Tab-separated table of C-alpha atoms in Angstrom:
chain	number	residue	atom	x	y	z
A	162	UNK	CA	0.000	0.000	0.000
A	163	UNK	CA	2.350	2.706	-1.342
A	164	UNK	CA	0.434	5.610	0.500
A	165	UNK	CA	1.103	4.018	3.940
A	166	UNK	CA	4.655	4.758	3.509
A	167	UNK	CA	4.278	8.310	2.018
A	168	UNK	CA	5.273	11.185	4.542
A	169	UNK	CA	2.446	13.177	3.542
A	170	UNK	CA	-0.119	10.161	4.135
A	171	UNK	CA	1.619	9.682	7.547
A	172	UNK	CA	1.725	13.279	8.659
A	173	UNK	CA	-2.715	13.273	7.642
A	174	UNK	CA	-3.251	10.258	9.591
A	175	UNK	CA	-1.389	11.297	12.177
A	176	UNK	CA	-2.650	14.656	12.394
A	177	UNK	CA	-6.613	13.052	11.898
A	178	UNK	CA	-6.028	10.689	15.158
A	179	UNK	CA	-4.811	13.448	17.439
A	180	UNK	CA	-7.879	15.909	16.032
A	181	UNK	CA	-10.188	12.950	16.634
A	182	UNK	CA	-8.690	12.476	20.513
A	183	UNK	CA	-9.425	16.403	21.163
A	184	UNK	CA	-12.861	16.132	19.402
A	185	UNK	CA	-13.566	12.459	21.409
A	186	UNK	CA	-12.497	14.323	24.698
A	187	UNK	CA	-14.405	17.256	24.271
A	188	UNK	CA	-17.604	15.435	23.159
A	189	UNK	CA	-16.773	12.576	26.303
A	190	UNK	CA	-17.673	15.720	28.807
A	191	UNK	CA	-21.745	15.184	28.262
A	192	UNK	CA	-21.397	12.350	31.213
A	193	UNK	CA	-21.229	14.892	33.732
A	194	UNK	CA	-24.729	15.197	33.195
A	195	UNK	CA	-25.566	14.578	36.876
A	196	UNK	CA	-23.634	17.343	38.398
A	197	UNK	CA	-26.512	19.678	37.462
A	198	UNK	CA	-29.547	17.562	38.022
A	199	UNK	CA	-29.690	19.645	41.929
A	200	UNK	CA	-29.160	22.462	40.755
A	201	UNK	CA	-31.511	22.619	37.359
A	202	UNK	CA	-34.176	20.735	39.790
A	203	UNK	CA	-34.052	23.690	42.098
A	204	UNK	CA	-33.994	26.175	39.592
A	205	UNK	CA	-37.317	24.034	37.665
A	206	UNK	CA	-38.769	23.198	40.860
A	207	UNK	CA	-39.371	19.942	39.096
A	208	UNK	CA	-38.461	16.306	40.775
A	209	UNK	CA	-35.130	15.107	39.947
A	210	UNK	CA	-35.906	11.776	38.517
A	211	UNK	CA	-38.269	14.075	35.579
A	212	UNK	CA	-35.117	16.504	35.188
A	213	UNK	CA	-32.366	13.437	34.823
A	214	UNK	CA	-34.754	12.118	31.762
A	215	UNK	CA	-33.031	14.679	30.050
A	216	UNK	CA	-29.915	12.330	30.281
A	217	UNK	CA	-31.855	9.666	29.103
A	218	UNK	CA	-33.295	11.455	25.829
A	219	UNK	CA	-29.308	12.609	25.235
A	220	UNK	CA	-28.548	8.842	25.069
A	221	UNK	CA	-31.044	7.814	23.161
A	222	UNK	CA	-30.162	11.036	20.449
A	223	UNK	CA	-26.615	10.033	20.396
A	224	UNK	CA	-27.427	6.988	19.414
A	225	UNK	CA	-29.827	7.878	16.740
A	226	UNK	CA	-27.376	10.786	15.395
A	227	UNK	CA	-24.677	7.914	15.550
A	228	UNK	CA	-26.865	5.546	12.712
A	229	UNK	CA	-27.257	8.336	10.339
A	230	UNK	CA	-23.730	9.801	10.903
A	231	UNK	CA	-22.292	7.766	7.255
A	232	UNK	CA	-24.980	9.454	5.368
A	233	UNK	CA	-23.875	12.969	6.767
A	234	UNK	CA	-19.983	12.308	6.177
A	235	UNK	CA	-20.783	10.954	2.467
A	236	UNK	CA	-22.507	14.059	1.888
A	237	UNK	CA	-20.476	16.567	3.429
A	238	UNK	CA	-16.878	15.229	4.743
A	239	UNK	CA	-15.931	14.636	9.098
A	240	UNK	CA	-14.823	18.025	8.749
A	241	UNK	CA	-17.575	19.834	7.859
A	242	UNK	CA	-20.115	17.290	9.915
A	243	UNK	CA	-17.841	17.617	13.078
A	244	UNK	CA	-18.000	21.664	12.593
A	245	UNK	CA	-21.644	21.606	12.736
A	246	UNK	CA	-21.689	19.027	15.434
A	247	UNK	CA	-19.603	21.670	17.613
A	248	UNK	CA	-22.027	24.052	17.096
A	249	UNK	CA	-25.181	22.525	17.123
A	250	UNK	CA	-23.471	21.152	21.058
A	251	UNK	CA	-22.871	24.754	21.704
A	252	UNK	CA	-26.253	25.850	20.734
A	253	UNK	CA	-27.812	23.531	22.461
A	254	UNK	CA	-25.556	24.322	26.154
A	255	UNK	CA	-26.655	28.117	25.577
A	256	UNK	CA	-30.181	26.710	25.227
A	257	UNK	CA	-30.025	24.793	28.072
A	258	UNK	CA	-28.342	27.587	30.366
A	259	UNK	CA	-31.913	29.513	29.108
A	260	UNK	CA	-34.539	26.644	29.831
A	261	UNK	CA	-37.066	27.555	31.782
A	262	UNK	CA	-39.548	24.260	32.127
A	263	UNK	CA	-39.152	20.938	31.736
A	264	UNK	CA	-39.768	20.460	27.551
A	265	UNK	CA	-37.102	23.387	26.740
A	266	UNK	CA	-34.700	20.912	28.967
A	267	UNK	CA	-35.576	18.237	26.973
A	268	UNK	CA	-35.349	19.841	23.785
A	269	UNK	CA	-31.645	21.613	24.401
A	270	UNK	CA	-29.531	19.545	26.516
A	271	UNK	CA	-31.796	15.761	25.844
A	272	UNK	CA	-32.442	16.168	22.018
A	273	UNK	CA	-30.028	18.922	20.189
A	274	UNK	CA	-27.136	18.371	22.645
A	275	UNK	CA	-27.516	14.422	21.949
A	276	UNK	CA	-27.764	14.784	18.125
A	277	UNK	CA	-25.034	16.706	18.260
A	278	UNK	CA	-22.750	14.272	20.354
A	279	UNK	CA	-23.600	11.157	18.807
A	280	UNK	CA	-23.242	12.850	14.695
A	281	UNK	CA	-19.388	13.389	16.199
A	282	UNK	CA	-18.656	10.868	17.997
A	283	UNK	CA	-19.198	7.732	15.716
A	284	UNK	CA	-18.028	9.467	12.609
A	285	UNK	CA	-15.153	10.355	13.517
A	286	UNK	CA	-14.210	7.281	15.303
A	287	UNK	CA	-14.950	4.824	12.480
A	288	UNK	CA	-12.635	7.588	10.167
A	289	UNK	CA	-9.556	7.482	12.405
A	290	UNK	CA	-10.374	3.355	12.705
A	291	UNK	CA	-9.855	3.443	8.626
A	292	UNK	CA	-6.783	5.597	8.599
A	293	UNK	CA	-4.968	2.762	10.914
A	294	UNK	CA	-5.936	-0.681	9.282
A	295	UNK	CA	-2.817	-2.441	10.804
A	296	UNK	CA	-3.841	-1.122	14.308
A	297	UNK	CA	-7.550	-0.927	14.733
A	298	UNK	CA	-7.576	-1.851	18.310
A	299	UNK	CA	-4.831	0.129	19.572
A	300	UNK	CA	-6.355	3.407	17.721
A	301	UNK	CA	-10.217	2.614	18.987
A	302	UNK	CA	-8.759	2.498	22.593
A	303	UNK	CA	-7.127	5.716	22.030
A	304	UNK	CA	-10.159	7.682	20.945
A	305	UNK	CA	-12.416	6.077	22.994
A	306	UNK	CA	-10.247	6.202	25.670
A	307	UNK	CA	-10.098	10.300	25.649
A	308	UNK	CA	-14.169	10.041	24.972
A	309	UNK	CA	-14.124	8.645	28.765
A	310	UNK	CA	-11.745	10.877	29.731
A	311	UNK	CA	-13.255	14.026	28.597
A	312	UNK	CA	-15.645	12.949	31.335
A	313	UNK	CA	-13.762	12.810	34.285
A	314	UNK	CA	-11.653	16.271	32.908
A	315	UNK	CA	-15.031	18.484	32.335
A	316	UNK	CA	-15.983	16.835	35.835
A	317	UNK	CA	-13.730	19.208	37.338
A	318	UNK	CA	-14.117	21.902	35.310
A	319	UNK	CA	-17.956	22.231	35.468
A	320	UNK	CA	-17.423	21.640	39.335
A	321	UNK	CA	-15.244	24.772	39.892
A	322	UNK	CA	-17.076	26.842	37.213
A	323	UNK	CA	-20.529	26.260	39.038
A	324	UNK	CA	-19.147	27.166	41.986
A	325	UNK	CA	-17.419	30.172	40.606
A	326	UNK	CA	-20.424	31.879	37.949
A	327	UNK	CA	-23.109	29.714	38.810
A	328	UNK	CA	-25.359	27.578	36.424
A	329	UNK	CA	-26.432	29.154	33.220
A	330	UNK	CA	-23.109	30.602	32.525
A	331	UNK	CA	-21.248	26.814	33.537
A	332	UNK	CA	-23.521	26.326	30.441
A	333	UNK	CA	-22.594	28.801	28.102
A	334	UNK	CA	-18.879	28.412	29.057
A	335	UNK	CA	-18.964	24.403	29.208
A	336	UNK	CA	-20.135	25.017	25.022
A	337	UNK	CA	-17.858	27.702	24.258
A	338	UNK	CA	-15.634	25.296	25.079
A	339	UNK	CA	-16.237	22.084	23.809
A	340	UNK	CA	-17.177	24.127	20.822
A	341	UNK	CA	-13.711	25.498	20.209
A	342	UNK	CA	-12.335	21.676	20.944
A	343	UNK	CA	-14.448	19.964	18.106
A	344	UNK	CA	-13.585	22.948	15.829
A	345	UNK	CA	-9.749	22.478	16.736
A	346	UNK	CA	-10.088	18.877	16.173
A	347	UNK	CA	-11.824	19.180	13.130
A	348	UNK	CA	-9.858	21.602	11.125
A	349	UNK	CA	-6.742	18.546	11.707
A	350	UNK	CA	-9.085	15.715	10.133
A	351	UNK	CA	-9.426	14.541	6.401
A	352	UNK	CA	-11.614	11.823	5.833
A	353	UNK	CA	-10.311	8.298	5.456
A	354	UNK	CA	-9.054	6.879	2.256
A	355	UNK	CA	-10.924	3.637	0.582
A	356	UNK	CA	-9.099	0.859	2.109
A	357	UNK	CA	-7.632	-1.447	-0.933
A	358	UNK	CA	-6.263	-4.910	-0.455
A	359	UNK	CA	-2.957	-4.850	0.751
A	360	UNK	CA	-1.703	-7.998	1.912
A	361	UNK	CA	-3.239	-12.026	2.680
A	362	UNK	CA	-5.519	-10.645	5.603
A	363	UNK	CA	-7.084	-7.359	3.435
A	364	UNK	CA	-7.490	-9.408	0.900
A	365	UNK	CA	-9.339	-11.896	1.961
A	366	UNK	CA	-11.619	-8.873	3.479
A	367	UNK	CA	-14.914	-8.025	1.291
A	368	UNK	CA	-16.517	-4.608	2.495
A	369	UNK	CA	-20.243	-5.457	2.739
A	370	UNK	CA	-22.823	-2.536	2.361
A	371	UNK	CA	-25.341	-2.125	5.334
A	372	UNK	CA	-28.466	-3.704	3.297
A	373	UNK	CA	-26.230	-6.591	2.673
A	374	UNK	CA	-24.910	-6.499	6.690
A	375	UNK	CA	-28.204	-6.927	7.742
A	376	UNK	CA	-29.228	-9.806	5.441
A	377	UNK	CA	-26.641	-11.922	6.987
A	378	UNK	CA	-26.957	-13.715	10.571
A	379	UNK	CA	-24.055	-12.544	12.028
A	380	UNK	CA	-24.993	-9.088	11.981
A	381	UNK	CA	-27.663	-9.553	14.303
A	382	UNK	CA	-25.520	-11.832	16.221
A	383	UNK	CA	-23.169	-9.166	16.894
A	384	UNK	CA	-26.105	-6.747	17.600
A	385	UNK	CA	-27.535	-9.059	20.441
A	386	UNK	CA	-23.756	-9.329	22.011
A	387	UNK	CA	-23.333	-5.350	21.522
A	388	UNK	CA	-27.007	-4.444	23.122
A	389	UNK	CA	-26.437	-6.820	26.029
A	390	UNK	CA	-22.937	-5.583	26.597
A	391	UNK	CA	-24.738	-2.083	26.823
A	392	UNK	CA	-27.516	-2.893	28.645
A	393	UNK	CA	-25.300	-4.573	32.066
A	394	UNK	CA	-22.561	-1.598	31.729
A	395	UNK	CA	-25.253	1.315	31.387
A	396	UNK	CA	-27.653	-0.053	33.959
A	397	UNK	CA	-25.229	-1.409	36.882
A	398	UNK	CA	-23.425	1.692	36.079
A	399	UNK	CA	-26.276	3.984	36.384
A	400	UNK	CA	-27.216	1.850	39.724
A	401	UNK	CA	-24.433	1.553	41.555
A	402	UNK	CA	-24.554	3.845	44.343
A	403	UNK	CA	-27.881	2.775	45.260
A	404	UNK	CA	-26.992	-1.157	45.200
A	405	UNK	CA	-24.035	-0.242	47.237
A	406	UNK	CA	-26.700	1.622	49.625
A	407	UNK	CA	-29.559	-0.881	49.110
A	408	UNK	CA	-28.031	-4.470	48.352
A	409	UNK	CA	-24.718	-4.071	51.140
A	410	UNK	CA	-25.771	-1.734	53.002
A	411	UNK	CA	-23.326	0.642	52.856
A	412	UNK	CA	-23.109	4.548	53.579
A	413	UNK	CA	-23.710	6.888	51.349
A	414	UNK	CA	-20.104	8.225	51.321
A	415	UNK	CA	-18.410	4.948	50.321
A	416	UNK	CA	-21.304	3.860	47.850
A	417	UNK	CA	-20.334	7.409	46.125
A	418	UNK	CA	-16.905	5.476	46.135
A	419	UNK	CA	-18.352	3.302	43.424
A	420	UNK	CA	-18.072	6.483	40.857
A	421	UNK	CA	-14.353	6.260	41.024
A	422	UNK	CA	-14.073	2.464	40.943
A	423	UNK	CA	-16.357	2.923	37.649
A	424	UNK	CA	-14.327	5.661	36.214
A	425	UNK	CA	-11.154	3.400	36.601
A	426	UNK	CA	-12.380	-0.210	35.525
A	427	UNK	CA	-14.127	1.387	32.396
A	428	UNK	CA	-11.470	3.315	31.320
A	429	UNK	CA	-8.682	-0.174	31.862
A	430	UNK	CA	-10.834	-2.064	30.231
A	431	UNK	CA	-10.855	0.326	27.493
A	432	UNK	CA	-6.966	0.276	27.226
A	433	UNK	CA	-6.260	-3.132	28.222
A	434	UNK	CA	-8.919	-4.866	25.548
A	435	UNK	CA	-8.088	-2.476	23.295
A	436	UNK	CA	-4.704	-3.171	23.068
A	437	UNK	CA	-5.210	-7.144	23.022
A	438	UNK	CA	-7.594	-6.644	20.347
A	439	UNK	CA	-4.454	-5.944	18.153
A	440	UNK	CA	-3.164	-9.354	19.022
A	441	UNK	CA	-5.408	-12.057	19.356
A	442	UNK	CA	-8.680	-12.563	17.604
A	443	UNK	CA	-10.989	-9.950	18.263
A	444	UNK	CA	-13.944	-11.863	19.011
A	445	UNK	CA	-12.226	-13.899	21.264
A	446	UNK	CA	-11.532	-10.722	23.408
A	447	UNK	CA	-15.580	-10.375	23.332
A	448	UNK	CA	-15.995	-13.632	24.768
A	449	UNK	CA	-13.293	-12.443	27.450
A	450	UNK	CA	-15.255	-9.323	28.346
A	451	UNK	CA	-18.446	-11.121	28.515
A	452	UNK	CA	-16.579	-13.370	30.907
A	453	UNK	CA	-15.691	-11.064	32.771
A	454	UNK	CA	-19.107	-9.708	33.176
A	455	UNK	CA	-20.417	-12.665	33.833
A	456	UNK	CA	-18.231	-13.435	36.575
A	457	UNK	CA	-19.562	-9.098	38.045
A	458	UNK	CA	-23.374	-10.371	37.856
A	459	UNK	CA	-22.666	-13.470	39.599
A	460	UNK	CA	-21.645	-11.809	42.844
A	461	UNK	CA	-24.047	-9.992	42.367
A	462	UNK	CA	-26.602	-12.206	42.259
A	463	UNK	CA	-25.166	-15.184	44.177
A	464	UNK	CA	-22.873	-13.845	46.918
A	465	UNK	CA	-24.150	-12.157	50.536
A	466	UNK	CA	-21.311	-8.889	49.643
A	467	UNK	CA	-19.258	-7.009	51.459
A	468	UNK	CA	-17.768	-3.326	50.785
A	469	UNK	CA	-14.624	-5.790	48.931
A	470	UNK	CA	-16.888	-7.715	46.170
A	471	UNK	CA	-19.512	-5.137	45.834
A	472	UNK	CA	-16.481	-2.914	44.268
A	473	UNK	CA	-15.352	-5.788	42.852
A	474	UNK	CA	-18.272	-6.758	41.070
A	475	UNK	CA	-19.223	-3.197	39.360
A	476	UNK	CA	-15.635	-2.971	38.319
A	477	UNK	CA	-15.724	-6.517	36.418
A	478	UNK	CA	-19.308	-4.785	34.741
A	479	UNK	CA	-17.275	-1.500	33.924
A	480	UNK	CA	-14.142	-3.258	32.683
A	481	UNK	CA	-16.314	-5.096	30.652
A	482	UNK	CA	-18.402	-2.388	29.219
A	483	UNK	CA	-15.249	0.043	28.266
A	484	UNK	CA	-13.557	-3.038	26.742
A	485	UNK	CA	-16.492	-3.816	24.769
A	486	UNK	CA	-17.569	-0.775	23.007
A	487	UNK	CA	-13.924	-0.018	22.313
A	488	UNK	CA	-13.525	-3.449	20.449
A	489	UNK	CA	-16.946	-3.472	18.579
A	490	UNK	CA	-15.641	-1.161	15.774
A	491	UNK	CA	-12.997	-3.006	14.695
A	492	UNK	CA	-14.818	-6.140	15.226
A	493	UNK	CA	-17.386	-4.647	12.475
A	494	UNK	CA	-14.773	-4.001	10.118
A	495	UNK	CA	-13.235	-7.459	10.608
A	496	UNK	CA	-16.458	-9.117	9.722
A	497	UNK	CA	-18.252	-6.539	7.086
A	498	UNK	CA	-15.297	-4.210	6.140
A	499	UNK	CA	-13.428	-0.671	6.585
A	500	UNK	CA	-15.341	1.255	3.917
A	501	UNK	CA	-18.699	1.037	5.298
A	502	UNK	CA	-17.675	1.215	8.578
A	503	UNK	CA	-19.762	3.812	9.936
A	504	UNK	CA	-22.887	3.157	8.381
A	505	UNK	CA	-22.980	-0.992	9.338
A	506	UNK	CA	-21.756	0.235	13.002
A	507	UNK	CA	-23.757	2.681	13.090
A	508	UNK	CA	-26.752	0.989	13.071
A	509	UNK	CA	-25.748	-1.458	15.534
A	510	UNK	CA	-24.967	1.605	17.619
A	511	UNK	CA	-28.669	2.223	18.422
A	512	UNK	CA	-28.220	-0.729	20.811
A	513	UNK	CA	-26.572	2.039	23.059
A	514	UNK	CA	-29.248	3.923	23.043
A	515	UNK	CA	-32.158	1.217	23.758
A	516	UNK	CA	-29.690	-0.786	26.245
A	517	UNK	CA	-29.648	2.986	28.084
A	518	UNK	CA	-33.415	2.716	29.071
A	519	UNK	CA	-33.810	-1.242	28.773
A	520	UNK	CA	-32.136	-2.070	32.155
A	521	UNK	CA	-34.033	1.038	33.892
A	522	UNK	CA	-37.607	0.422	32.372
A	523	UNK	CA	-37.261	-3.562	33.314
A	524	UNK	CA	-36.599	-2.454	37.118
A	525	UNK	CA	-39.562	-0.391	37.092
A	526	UNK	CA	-41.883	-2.569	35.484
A	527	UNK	CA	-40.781	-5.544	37.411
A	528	UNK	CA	-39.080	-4.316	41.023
A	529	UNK	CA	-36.299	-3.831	41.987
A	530	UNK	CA	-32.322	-5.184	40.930
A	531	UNK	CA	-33.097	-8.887	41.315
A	532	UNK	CA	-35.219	-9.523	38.498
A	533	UNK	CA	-32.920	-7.238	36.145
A	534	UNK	CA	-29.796	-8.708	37.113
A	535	UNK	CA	-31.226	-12.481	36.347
A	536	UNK	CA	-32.097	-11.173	32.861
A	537	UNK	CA	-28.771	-9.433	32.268
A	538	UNK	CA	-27.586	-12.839	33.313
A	539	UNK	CA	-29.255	-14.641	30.919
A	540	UNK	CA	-28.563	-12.353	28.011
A	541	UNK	CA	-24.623	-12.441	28.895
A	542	UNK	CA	-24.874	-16.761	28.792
A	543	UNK	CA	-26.604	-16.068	25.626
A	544	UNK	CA	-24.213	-13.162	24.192
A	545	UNK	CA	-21.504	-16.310	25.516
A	546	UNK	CA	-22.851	-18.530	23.266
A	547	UNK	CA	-22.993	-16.385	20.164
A	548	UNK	CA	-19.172	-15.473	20.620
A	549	UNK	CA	-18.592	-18.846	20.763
A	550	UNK	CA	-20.252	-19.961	17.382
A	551	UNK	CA	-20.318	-16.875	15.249
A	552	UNK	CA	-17.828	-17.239	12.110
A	553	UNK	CA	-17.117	-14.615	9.348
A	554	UNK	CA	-19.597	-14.263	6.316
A	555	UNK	CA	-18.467	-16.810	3.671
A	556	UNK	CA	-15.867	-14.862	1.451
A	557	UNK	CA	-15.639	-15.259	-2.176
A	558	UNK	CA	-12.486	-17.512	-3.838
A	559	UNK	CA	-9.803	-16.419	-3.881
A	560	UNK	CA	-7.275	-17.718	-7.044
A	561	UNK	CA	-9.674	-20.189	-7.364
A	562	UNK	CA	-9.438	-21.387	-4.145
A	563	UNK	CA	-12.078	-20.863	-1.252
A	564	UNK	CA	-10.695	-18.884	1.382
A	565	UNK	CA	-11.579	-20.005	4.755
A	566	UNK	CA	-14.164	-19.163	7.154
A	567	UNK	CA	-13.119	-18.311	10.817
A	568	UNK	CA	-14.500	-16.021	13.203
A	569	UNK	CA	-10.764	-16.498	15.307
């Protein structure tokens, strides 16, 4: 592949991965979200649980934004979708630092503030993925890596902002800048190259469109595996403090502990699978992160806990979760290709977004942890299985020989 080696391909890769870590970390700082439910509940005089929705509808708009994110980039390049992404995030933070009742909440900081998050954050992930065939793993963990870290950075920077101008200019500022991170970011990108065969492995590789993806079994299998994964990290996640208050009986000051634990085990598991996903077969590190899992709900479940496996447990979930969503790209692109990256992951993507309100709307409906832990259970066993058995789509001779099918 003579334009790996040019200097000028090298230097736009290069440059594209470190605009797509300041854009990731920038659009990662949304998960602070619950820093201002007091605050916008006291200034709404509305009940918490109706003002964290908002959080809920942000999820759910990332996700959709993330399924038609291709279509956008075909149409108008990352840079120019990433631009209006930045702004549309800004926008909708000015809107929010304005909203006076519940639906303007919902509207700014659940609906525009989630489009605009999710048409970033896929995009450009699955464009940086392309520029780095030979290290897909390494380079997901990287940007997704600084997506979880723009988290815990903004953390302290909306802390010490609302304490210094108060809450609708934490807003405006938290926008302003974010906004001039995704612009930064996306003034360094160029979109990705058409991957060409290059090799045994790439050519073996067939690039599958997403109406042929979804035709073929496997791409549901993975979609099962991905919305489970989702649906245990988002929902223990979510949880955790109030297991740690509810299920072990702990104070509220160490439960709170769990937040840390969380930020720590999701954030290794994003670096450590990541990285392994570079040199082993891919979905075989699935089937280790399910494991993993697996081995989180059981003490939960099964085990009287103490302060020790309580942490334990929600940091096997979280390890699980980071290392899971940081894999799935490249995963995709092993089984249906580079060049239609975004669009086939994209659509698996809304998995995110339903395994965001799955978990919650089963506790509801059916009390309490118990029930949706035994059905998180069962999906994992299930998600097991498919990891297990799954092979990639039959690929076309080769030389006129047939090449062969393995899934690793």
């Amino acid at each position: 592949m003579n334009q790996s080696i040019s200097p000028s391909y090298q230097r736009t890769r290069w440059l594209t991965l470190f605009g797509t870590i300041i854009t990731q970390f920038a659009l990662g700082s949304v998960y602070t979200w619950s820093l201002f439910n007091g605050q916008l509940d006291a200034k709404l005089d509305e009940p918490v649980s109706q003002v964290a929705f908002s959080f809920g509808l942000l999820s759910l708009g990332l996700a959709v934004a993330s399924s038609l994110a291709g279509k956008l980039q075909e149409r108008f390049g990352v840079r120019r979708v990433t631009i209006g992404a930045g702004i549309l995030m800004a926008l909708g933070f000015w809107l929010t630092a304005h909203a006076s009742n519940l639906m303007m909440l919902y509207l700014s900081a659940g609906i525009m503030v989630g489009l605009a998050d999710g048409a970033g954050y896929l995009m450009t992930l699955s464009n940086c993925v392309k520029w780095f065939p030979e290290r897909k793993g390494v380079i997901s963990a990287c940007a997704i890596g600084a997506y979880g870290l723009g988290s815990l950075g903004f953390k302290f920077i909306c802390g010490a902002l609302l304490g210094a101008v108060g809450l609708e200019q934490t807003f405006i500022l938290w926008g302003l800048m974010a906004m001039g991170m995704i612009l930064v970011g996306a003034l360094m990108m160029r979109d990705a190259p058409v991957q060409r065969a290059a090799g045994p492995v790439a050519q073996q590789a067939r690039d599958y469109t997403l109406a042929e993806s979804v035709r073929l079994p496997q791409y549901w299998m993975l979609a099962m595996m991905f919305l489970t994964a989702c649906m245990s990290g988002l929902y223990v996640i979510g949880v955790a403090k109030d297991i740690g208050e509810g299920l072990v009986h702990l104070s509220t000051q160490t439960a709170a502990n769990a937040v840390t634990i969380i930020a720590i085990a999701n954030l290794s598991g994003r670096l450590v699978l990541g990285v392994l996903s570079d040199k082993m077969a891919r979905i075989r590190v699935i089937s280790l992160a399910q494991i993993v899992s697996l081995a989180g709900m059981s003490i939960l479940l099964f085990t009287r806990m103490n302060e020790t496996t309580f942490f334990l447990s929600i940091a096997c979930v979280a390890f699980s979760f980071g290392g899971t969503i940081t894999v799935f790209p490249s995963l995709v692109s092993d089984f249906f290709g580079l060049n239609n990256l975004t669009k086939n992951y994209g659509l698996l993507y809304l998995g995110f977004g339903i395994g965001s309100v799955l978990g919650s709307l089963v506790a509801s409906l059916f009390g309490g942890f118990t029930v949706t832990f035994s059905l998180i259970m069962t999906l994992l066993v299930m998600s097991l299985l498919l990891s297990l058995i799954i092979r990639l789509p039959q690929r076309q001779p080769l030389a006129g020989q047939q090449l062969q099918r393995s899934g690793g």
